[in-house]
Amino acid sequence: MDEALNAALCQLGFRPYDFMDRVELGHLPLWTKALHWKFKGEGHSFGLQYFDQLTSDFDAILDTPCCLFIDELMAAYPEAKVILNTRDVEGWHKSMMATVFRFFEGPSWRILRYTDTMAAEVCDFDRALWFYFCNGETGDKAKQAFMEHNNYVRKVVPPERLLEFQPQDGWKPLCRFLNLPEPKTSYPMRNDSGATQAAVEEFWKRCVRRSIMKITMSVIGISAFVYGARWMLRARV
C-alpha cells in the first residue's frame, strides 16, 4: 500500500480508493472476478459501468489490483492522469517479502479462510493476483514482473498523462502534474512496509476475533440443541 501517496492525495482534497477500501466495502470478490476475466477470458468484458459500480464514490485509485488494469482504466476514464511510483525493485521486493508474501501464505490464513468470510475473500483475491502477476513466485520472477509492469505503463500512457514519482520528490512535481497549489506543510512521509504490516496484522486480528465468536456461538448452539433434545426425551418418558 502506498501510504505516502494516499496521505498526499487526501491532503490535496482527493478521496483515494485503496486496497483496504476494497476489503472493507466487500469489493474483493468483484476484483477477483475481474482478474479472471482479464487474464483467463472467463466471463464477460468490463469497462466504465463495471468500474463505476466500484469507484463512483472516489476520485483516485491506488494499489493492487487496479494497477494491473491500466489499459481498461485508461479506456474507461480517458481524461485521467497516471502516477507511477518508481520505487526501486529491491526496496519493493523487500517490502513485499516482509508483508503480503509473508502474511497471506502463512498457515493461519489457510485456516481462517474456512472460518471467516472476509479472510476467504482476501485469500482468494491474493492467490489470483499474484498468480497472474508473477505466477505465484516471490523471488526473481516477482522482481521481473514488477519491472515489466512499470515499463508497460511507460509504454501505454501518453507522456502528458504520466508522472513518474517518488515520495522524496515532494509536492512540487505532484502538484504541478495535478494543476494544484502546493500545501505549506511538508510532503507526508510514511513507512509503507510498516504501515502495510500493521494494517495486515490488525485485519488478521479482526478475522480471528470473528472466527472465535462464530465458533463459540456454534458450540453454544449445539450445546443448547443437545440439552433441549435430552429434556424432550426425558419429558416423553
PDB file of N, CA and C in Angstrom, residues 167-210:
ATOM      1  N   PRO A 167       8.146   9.558  -3.244  1.00  0.00           N
ATOM      2  CA  PRO A 167       7.816  10.481  -2.150  1.00  0.00           C
ATOM      3  C   PRO A 167       8.875  11.544  -1.900  1.00  0.00           C
ATOM      4  N   GLN A 168      10.141  11.188  -2.067  1.00  0.00           N
ATOM      5  CA  GLN A 168      11.201  12.166  -1.808  1.00  0.00           C
ATOM      6  C   GLN A 168      11.200  13.314  -2.820  1.00  0.00           C
ATOM      7  N   ASP A 169      10.436  13.175  -3.904  1.00  0.00           N
ATOM      8  CA  ASP A 169      10.319  14.268  -4.870  1.00  0.00           C
ATOM      9  C   ASP A 169       9.531  15.439  -4.295  1.00  0.00           C
ATOM     10  N   GLY A 170       8.700  15.157  -3.282  1.00  0.00           N
ATOM     11  CA  GLY A 170       7.955  16.223  -2.624  1.00  0.00           C
ATOM     12  C   GLY A 170       6.749  16.705  -3.407  1.00  0.00           C
ATOM     13  N   TRP A 171       6.208  17.834  -2.946  1.00  0.00           N
ATOM     14  CA  TRP A 171       4.957  18.347  -3.501  1.00  0.00           C
ATOM     15  C   TRP A 171       5.085  18.890  -4.917  1.00  0.00           C
ATOM     16  N   LYS A 172       6.207  19.508  -5.248  1.00  0.00           N
ATOM     17  CA  LYS A 172       6.296  20.309  -6.471  1.00  0.00           C
ATOM     18  C   LYS A 172       5.888  19.543  -7.731  1.00  0.00           C
ATOM     19  N   PRO A 173       6.534  18.400  -8.066  1.00  0.00           N
ATOM     20  CA  PRO A 173       6.144  17.720  -9.309  1.00  0.00           C
ATOM     21  C   PRO A 173       4.719  17.170  -9.265  1.00  0.00           C
ATOM     22  N   LEU A 174       4.288  16.719  -8.101  1.00  0.00           N
ATOM     23  CA  LEU A 174       2.938  16.168  -7.978  1.00  0.00           C
ATOM     24  C   LEU A 174       1.886  17.251  -8.195  1.00  0.00           C
ATOM     25  N   CYS A 175       2.052  18.374  -7.536  1.00  0.00           N
ATOM     26  CA  CYS A 175       1.063  19.455  -7.651  1.00  0.00           C
ATOM     27  C   CYS A 175       1.084  20.089  -9.040  1.00  0.00           C
ATOM     28  N   ARG A 176       2.262  20.191  -9.630  1.00  0.00           N
ATOM     29  CA  ARG A 176       2.347  20.720 -10.994  1.00  0.00           C
ATOM     30  C   ARG A 176       1.611  19.788 -11.963  1.00  0.00           C
ATOM     31  N   PHE A 177       1.770  18.493 -11.769  1.00  0.00           N
ATOM     32  CA  PHE A 177       1.120  17.498 -12.625  1.00  0.00           C
ATOM     33  C   PHE A 177      -0.395  17.553 -12.476  1.00  0.00           C
ATOM     34  N   LEU A 178      -0.877  17.787 -11.256  1.00  0.00           N
ATOM     35  CA  LEU A 178      -2.313  17.813 -10.976  1.00  0.00           C
ATOM     36  C   LEU A 178      -2.916  19.213 -11.075  1.00  0.00           C
ATOM     37  N   ASN A 179      -2.090  20.190 -11.407  1.00  0.00           N
ATOM     38  CA  ASN A 179      -2.550  21.582 -11.522  1.00  0.00           C
ATOM     39  C   ASN A 179      -3.189  22.082 -10.226  1.00  0.00           C
ATOM     40  N   LEU A 180      -2.497  21.819  -9.127  1.00  0.00           N
ATOM     41  CA  LEU A 180      -2.983  22.228  -7.813  1.00  0.00           C
ATOM     42  C   LEU A 180      -1.892  23.008  -7.079  1.00  0.00           C
ATOM     43  N   PRO A 181      -2.283  23.917  -6.185  1.00  0.00           N
ATOM     44  CA  PRO A 181      -1.279  24.656  -5.405  1.00  0.00           C
ATOM     45  C   PRO A 181      -0.578  23.740  -4.403  1.00  0.00           C
ATOM     46  N   GLU A 182       0.670  24.038  -4.126  1.00  0.00           N
ATOM     47  CA  GLU A 182       1.434  23.241  -3.166  1.00  0.00           C
ATOM     48  C   GLU A 182       1.003  23.571  -1.737  1.00  0.00           C
ATOM     49  N   PRO A 183       0.757  22.566  -0.911  1.00  0.00           N
ATOM     50  CA  PRO A 183       0.473  22.817   0.508  1.00  0.00           C
ATOM     51  C   PRO A 183       1.686  23.432   1.200  1.00  0.00           C
ATOM     52  N   LYS A 184       1.430  24.121   2.271  1.00  0.00           N
ATOM     53  CA  LYS A 184       2.515  24.745   3.033  1.00  0.00           C
ATOM     54  C   LYS A 184       3.258  23.727   3.891  1.00  0.00           C
ATOM     55  N   THR A 185       2.603  22.619   4.180  1.00  0.00           N
ATOM     56  CA  THR A 185       3.210  21.596   5.031  1.00  0.00           C
ATOM     57  C   THR A 185       4.149  20.707   4.223  1.00  0.00           C
ATOM     58  N   SER A 186       4.967  19.940   4.937  1.00  0.00           N
ATOM     59  CA  SER A 186       5.878  19.008   4.279  1.00  0.00           C
ATOM     60  C   SER A 186       5.100  17.854   3.651  1.00  0.00           C
ATOM     61  N   TYR A 187       5.691  17.268   2.624  1.00  0.00           N
ATOM     62  CA  TYR A 187       5.062  16.106   1.999  1.00  0.00           C
ATOM     63  C   TYR A 187       4.997  14.974   3.023  1.00  0.00           C
ATOM     64  N   PRO A 188       3.855  14.284   3.134  1.00  0.00           N
ATOM     65  CA  PRO A 188       3.722  13.222   4.146  1.00  0.00           C
ATOM     66  C   PRO A 188       4.602  12.020   3.813  1.00  0.00           C
ATOM     67  N   MET A 189       5.519  11.723   4.683  1.00  0.00           N
ATOM     68  CA  MET A 189       6.383  10.560   4.505  1.00  0.00           C
ATOM     69  C   MET A 189       5.864   9.429   5.378  1.00  0.00           C
ATOM     70  N   ARG A 190       5.752   8.251   4.804  1.00  0.00           N
ATOM     71  CA  ARG A 190       5.238   7.096   5.525  1.00  0.00           C
ATOM     72  C   ARG A 190       6.158   5.907   5.304  1.00  0.00           C
ATOM     73  N   ASN A 191       6.229   5.044   6.307  1.00  0.00           N
ATOM     74  CA  ASN A 191       6.911   3.763   6.152  1.00  0.00           C
ATOM     75  C   ASN A 191       5.895   2.791   5.565  1.00  0.00           C
ATOM     76  N   ASP A 192       5.881   2.662   4.236  1.00  0.00           N
ATOM     77  CA  ASP A 192       4.861   1.849   3.585  1.00  0.00           C
ATOM     78  C   ASP A 192       4.886   0.405   4.063  1.00  0.00           C
ATOM     79  N   SER A 193       6.087  -0.137   4.255  1.00  0.00           N
ATOM     80  CA  SER A 193       6.197  -1.517   4.718  1.00  0.00           C
ATOM     81  C   SER A 193       5.621  -1.663   6.118  1.00  0.00           C
ATOM     82  N   GLY A 194       5.985  -0.728   7.004  1.00  0.00           N
ATOM     83  CA  GLY A 194       5.475  -0.784   8.373  1.00  0.00           C
ATOM     84  C   GLY A 194       3.984  -0.573   8.436  1.00  0.00           C
ATOM     85  N   ALA A 195       3.474   0.373   7.630  1.00  0.00           N
ATOM     86  CA  ALA A 195       2.034   0.636   7.618  1.00  0.00           C
ATOM     87  C   ALA A 195       1.267  -0.558   7.082  1.00  0.00           C
ATOM     88  N   THR A 196       1.789  -1.177   6.031  1.00  0.00           N
ATOM     89  CA  THR A 196       1.128  -2.354   5.468  1.00  0.00           C
ATOM     90  C   THR A 196       1.129  -3.498   6.462  1.00  0.00           C
ATOM     91  N   GLN A 197       2.263  -3.712   7.123  1.00  0.00           N
ATOM     92  CA  GLN A 197       2.358  -4.777   8.109  1.00  0.00           C
ATOM     93  C   GLN A 197       1.368  -4.560   9.240  1.00  0.00           C
ATOM     94  N   ALA A 198       1.262  -3.324   9.717  1.00  0.00           N
ATOM     95  CA  ALA A 198       0.321  -3.022  10.799  1.00  0.00           C
ATOM     96  C   ALA A 198      -1.117  -3.234  10.351  1.00  0.00           C
ATOM     97  N   ALA A 199      -1.432  -2.826   9.116  1.00  0.00           N
ATOM     98  CA  ALA A 199      -2.795  -2.985   8.603  1.00  0.00           C
ATOM     99  C   ALA A 199      -3.159  -4.454   8.450  1.00  0.00           C
ATOM    100  N   VAL A 200      -2.224  -5.248   7.931  1.00  0.00           N
ATOM    101  CA  VAL A 200      -2.485  -6.680   7.749  1.00  0.00           C
ATOM    102  C   VAL A 200      -2.647  -7.369   9.093  1.00  0.00           C
ATOM    103  N   GLU A 201      -1.801  -7.015  10.068  1.00  0.00           N
ATOM    104  CA  GLU A 201      -1.899  -7.627  11.393  1.00  0.00           C
ATOM    105  C   GLU A 201      -3.224  -7.277  12.065  1.00  0.00           C
ATOM    106  N   GLU A 202      -3.662  -6.032  11.939  1.00  0.00           N
ATOM    107  CA  GLU A 202      -4.940  -5.626  12.525  1.00  0.00           C
ATOM    108  C   GLU A 202      -6.097  -6.357  11.848  1.00  0.00           C
ATOM    109  N   PHE A 203      -6.021  -6.490  10.533  1.00  0.00           N
ATOM    110  CA  PHE A 203      -7.058  -7.219   9.809  1.00  0.00           C
ATOM    111  C   PHE A 203      -7.078  -8.682  10.243  1.00  0.00           C
ATOM    112  N   TRP A 204      -5.897  -9.277  10.421  1.00  0.00           N
ATOM    113  CA  TRP A 204      -5.799 -10.669  10.868  1.00  0.00           C
ATOM    114  C   TRP A 204      -6.455 -10.838  12.234  1.00  0.00           C
ATOM    115  N   LYS A 205      -6.199  -9.907  13.150  1.00  0.00           N
ATOM    116  CA  LYS A 205      -6.794  -9.981  14.487  1.00  0.00           C
ATOM    117  C   LYS A 205      -8.318  -9.923  14.418  1.00  0.00           C
ATOM    118  N   ARG A 206      -8.831  -9.059  13.547  1.00  0.00           N
ATOM    119  CA  ARG A 206     -10.288  -8.965  13.400  1.00  0.00           C
ATOM    120  C   ARG A 206     -10.863 -10.264  12.863  1.00  0.00           C
ATOM    121  N   CYS A 207     -10.194 -10.884  11.913  1.00  0.00           N
ATOM    122  CA  CYS A 207     -10.647 -12.167  11.372  1.00  0.00           C
ATOM    123  C   CYS A 207     -10.639 -13.243  12.450  1.00  0.00           C
ATOM    124  N   VAL A 208      -9.587 -13.238  13.271  1.00  0.00           N
ATOM    125  CA  VAL A 208      -9.500 -14.219  14.362  1.00  0.00           C
ATOM    126  C   VAL A 208     -10.635 -14.012  15.353  1.00  0.00           C
ATOM    127  N   ARG A 209     -10.906 -12.751  15.723  1.00  0.00           N
ATOM    128  CA  ARG A 209     -11.983 -12.477  16.679  1.00  0.00           C
ATOM    129  C   ARG A 209     -13.335 -12.930  16.131  1.00  0.00           C
ATOM    130  N   ARG A 210     -13.589 -12.647  14.851  1.00  0.00           N
ATOM    131  CA  ARG A 210     -14.857 -13.078  14.257  1.00  0.00           C
ATOM    132  C   ARG A 210     -14.951 -14.595  14.223  1.00  0.00           C
TER     133      ARG A 210
END
